[in-house]
Coordinates of C-alpha atoms in Angstrom, one line a residue:
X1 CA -104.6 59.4 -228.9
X2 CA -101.3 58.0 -227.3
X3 CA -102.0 60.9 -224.5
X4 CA -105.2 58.6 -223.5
X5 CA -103.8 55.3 -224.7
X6 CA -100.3 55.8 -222.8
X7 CA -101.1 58.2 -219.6
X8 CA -104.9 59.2 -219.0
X9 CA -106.1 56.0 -219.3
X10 CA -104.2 53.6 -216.7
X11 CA -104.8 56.4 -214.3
X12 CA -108.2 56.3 -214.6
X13 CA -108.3 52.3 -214.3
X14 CA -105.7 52.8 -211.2
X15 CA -108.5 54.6 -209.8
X16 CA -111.1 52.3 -210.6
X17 CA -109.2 49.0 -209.4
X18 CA -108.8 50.8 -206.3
X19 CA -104.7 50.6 -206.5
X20 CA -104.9 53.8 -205.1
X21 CA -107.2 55.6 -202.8
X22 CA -106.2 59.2 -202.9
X23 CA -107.1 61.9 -205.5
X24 CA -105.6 63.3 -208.7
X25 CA -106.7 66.1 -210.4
X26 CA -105.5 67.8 -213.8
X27 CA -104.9 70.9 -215.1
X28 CA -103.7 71.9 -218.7
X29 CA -102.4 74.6 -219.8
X30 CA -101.6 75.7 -223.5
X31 CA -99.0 78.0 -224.3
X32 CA -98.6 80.0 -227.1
X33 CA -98.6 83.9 -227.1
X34 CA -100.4 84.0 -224.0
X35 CA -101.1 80.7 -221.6
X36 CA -104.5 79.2 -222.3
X37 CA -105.7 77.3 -219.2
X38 CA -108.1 74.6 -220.8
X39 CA -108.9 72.7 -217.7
X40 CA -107.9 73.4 -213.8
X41 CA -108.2 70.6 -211.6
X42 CA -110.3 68.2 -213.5
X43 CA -110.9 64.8 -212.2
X44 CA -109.6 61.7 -213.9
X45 CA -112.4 60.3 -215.0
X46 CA -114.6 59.5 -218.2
X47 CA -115.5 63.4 -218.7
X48 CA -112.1 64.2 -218.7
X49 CA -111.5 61.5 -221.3
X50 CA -114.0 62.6 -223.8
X51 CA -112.4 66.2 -223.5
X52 CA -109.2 64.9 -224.9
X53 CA -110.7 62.9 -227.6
X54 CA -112.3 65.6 -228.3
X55 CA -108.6 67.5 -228.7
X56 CA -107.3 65.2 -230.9
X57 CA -107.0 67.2 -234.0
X58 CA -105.7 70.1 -232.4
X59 CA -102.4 71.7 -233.6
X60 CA -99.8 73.9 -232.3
X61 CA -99.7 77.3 -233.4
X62 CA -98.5 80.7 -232.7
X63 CA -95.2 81.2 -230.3
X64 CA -94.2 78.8 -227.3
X65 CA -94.2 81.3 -224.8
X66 CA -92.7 79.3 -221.6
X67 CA -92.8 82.2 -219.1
X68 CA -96.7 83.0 -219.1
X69 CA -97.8 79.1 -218.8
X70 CA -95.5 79.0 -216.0
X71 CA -96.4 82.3 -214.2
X72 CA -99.9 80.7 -214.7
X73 CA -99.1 77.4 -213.1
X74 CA -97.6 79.3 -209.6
X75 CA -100.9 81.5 -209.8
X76 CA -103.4 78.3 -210.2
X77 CA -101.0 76.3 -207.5
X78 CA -100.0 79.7 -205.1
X79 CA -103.6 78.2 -202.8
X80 CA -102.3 74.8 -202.9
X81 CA -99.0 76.0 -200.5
X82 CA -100.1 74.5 -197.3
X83 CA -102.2 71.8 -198.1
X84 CA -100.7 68.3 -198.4
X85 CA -100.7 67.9 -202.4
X86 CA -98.0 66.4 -204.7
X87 CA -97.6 68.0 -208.1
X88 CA -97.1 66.0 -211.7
X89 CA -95.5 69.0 -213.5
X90 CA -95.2 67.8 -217.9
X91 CA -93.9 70.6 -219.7
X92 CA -94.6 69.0 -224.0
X93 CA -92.4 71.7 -226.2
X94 CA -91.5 71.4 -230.0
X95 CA -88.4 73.7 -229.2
X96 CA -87.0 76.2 -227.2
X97 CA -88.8 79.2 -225.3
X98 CA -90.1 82.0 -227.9
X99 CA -90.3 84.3 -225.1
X100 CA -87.2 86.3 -225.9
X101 CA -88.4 87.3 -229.7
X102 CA -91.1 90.6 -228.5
X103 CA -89.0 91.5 -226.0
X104 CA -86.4 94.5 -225.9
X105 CA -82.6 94.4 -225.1
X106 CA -81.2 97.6 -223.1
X107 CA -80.6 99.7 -225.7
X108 CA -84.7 99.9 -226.4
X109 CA -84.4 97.8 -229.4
X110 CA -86.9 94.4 -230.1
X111 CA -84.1 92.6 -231.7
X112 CA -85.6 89.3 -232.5
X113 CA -88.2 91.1 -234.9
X114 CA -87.3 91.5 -239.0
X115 CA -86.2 95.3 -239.8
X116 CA -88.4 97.5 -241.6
X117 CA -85.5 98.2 -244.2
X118 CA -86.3 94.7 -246.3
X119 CA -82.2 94.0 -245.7
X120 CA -82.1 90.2 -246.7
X121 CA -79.7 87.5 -244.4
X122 CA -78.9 84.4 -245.9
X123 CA -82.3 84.7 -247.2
X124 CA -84.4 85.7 -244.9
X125 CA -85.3 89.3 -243.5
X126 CA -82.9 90.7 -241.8
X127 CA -83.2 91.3 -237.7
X128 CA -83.8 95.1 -236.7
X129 CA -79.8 96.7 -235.6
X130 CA -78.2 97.5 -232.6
X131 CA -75.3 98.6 -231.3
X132 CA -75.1 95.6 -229.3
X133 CA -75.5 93.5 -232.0
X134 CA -75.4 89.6 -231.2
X135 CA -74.8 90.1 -227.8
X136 CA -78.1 91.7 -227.1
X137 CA -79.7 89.1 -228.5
X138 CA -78.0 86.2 -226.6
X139 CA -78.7 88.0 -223.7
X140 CA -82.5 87.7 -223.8
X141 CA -82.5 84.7 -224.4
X142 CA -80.3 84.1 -221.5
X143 CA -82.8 85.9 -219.6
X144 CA -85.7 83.8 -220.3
X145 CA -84.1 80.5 -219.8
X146 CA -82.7 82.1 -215.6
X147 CA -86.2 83.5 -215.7
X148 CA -87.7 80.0 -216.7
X149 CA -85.2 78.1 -213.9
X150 CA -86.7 80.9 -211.4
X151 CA -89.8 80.0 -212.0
X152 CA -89.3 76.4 -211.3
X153 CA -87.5 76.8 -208.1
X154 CA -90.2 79.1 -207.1
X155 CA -93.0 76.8 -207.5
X156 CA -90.3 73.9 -205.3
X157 CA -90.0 76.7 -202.9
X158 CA -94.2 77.0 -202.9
X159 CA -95.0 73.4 -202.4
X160 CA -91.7 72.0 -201.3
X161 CA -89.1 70.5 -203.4
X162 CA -89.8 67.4 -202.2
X163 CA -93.5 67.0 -203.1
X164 CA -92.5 68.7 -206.8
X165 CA -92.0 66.4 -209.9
X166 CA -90.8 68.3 -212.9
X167 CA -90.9 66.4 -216.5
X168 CA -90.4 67.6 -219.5
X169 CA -90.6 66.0 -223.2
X170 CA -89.3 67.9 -226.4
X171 CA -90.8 66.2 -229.7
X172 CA -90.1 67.9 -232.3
X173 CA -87.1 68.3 -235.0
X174 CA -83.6 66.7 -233.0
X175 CA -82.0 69.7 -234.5
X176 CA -83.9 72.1 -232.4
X177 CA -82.2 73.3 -229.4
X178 CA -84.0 72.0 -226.1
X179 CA -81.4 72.9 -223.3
X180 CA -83.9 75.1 -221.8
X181 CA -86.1 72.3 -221.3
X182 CA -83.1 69.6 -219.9
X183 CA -82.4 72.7 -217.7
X184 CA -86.1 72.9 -216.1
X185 CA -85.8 69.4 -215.3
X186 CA -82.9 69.1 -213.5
X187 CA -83.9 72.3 -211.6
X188 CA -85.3 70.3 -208.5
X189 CA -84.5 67.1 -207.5
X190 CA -87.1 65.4 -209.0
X191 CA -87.2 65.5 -212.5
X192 CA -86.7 64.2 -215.8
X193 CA -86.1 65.1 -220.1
X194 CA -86.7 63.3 -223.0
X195 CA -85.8 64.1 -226.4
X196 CA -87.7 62.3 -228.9
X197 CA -87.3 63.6 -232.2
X198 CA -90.5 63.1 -234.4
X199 CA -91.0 59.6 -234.4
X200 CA -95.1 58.7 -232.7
X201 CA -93.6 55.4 -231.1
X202 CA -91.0 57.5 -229.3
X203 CA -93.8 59.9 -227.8
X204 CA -96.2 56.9 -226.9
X205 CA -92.3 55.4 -225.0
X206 CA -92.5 58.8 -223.2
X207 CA -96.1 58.8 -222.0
X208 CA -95.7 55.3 -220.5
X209 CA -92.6 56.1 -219.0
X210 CA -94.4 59.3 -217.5
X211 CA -97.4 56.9 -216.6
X212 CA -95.0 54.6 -214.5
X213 CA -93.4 57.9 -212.2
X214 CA -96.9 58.8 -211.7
X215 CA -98.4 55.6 -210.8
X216 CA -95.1 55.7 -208.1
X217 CA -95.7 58.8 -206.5
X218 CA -99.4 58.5 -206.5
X219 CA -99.1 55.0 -204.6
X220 CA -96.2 56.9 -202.3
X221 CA -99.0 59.8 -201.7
X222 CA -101.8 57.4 -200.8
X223 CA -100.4 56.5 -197.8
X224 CA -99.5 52.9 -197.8
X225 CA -96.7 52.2 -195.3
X226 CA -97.6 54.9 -193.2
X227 CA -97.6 58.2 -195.3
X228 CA -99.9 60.7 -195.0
X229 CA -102.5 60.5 -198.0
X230 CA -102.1 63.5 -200.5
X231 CA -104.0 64.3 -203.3
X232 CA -102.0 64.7 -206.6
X233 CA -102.2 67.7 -209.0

């Protein structure tokens, strides 16, 4: 609801008053395990509303994969390369990247999943052992977040830094740990992060804030003063 209240909504009525003359198009993408992609370039327009309402009691579940939404995003936006678009990237997380916890460290080991010997750690199942211990760990999860950044700058490198607008919003518990996500923001000069905790009236403060850069760069991509009209993705 604030999604449409906050964001979808004054683009549409952008459109509609004729603010703007160019195109914006939207594409979503879930993660979880696997990336999900619910819509690819969908108009903004009253079809596209109804598809969110009809979202509305949807709720996260499974992992928050980062790396396979991404790798999605450069495989939708790899034909967009030389055409003249600018790109709108949000990237909503309640935490950090879950990419790391199936994956296995150099010794062959999958050392983010519980051990099959029912060894209790402060209460919980024990992780499986290896001989690198904590380090292994750490160092996936290292991985993912340079493999994240890489990502980014590869999709800057695609479409040019310049037309690339990377924002990201963690709401979830403030005690989760969202430097991945600050760090994928400030990856291209364009950017922005916002913590919000759990609170609904910071989330709708975000959307409107997101609504305002958008309604900037769509006006800059129409072409007023001079600049060549892009479409927006």
């Amino acid at each position: 609801d604030t999604l449409l209240r906050e964001f979808v909504q004054p683009q549409l009525e952008l459109t509609r008053g004729g603010t703007v003359l160019g195109t914006a198009v939207v594409t979503l993408i879930e993660m979880g395990k696997s990336a999900e992609v619910l819509l690819e370039r969908a108009p903004i327009d009253d079809i596209l509303m109804r598809y969110f309402r009809s979202r509305g009691s949807s709720r996260a579940r499974s992992h928050g994969n980062y790396l396979p939404a991404l790798h999605k995003a450069i495989e939708i936006l790899r034909e967009d390369a030389d055409r003249q678009v600018q790109l709108f990237l949000v990237l909503l997380s309640d935490g950090a990247p879950s990419d790391h916890s199936e994956q296995t460290c150099v010794h062959g080991v999958q050392v983010w999943q519980e051990g099959n010997n029912r060894v209790k750690f402060k209460g919980k199942t024990a992780l499986r052992a290896c001989v690198g211990g904590q380090a292994c760990r750490l160092q996936l999860k290292k991985a993912v977040e340079a493999d994240c950044l890489a990502r980014i700058e590869e999709l800057g490198d695609l479409l040019g830094r310049d037309r690339m607008n990377v924002h990201t919003v963690a709401f979830g518990d403030p005690k989760e740990d969202y430097s991945v996500l600050e760090r994928i923001a400030g990856a291209l000069p364009r950017g922005s992060f916002q913590k919000l905790g759990l609170a609904a009236a910071n989330l709708r403060t975000a959307f409107t804030s997101l609504n305002q850069s958008l309604t900037t760069m769509r006006t800059e991509a129409d072409g007023s003063g001079g600049v060549t009209r892009r479409r927006v993705e």
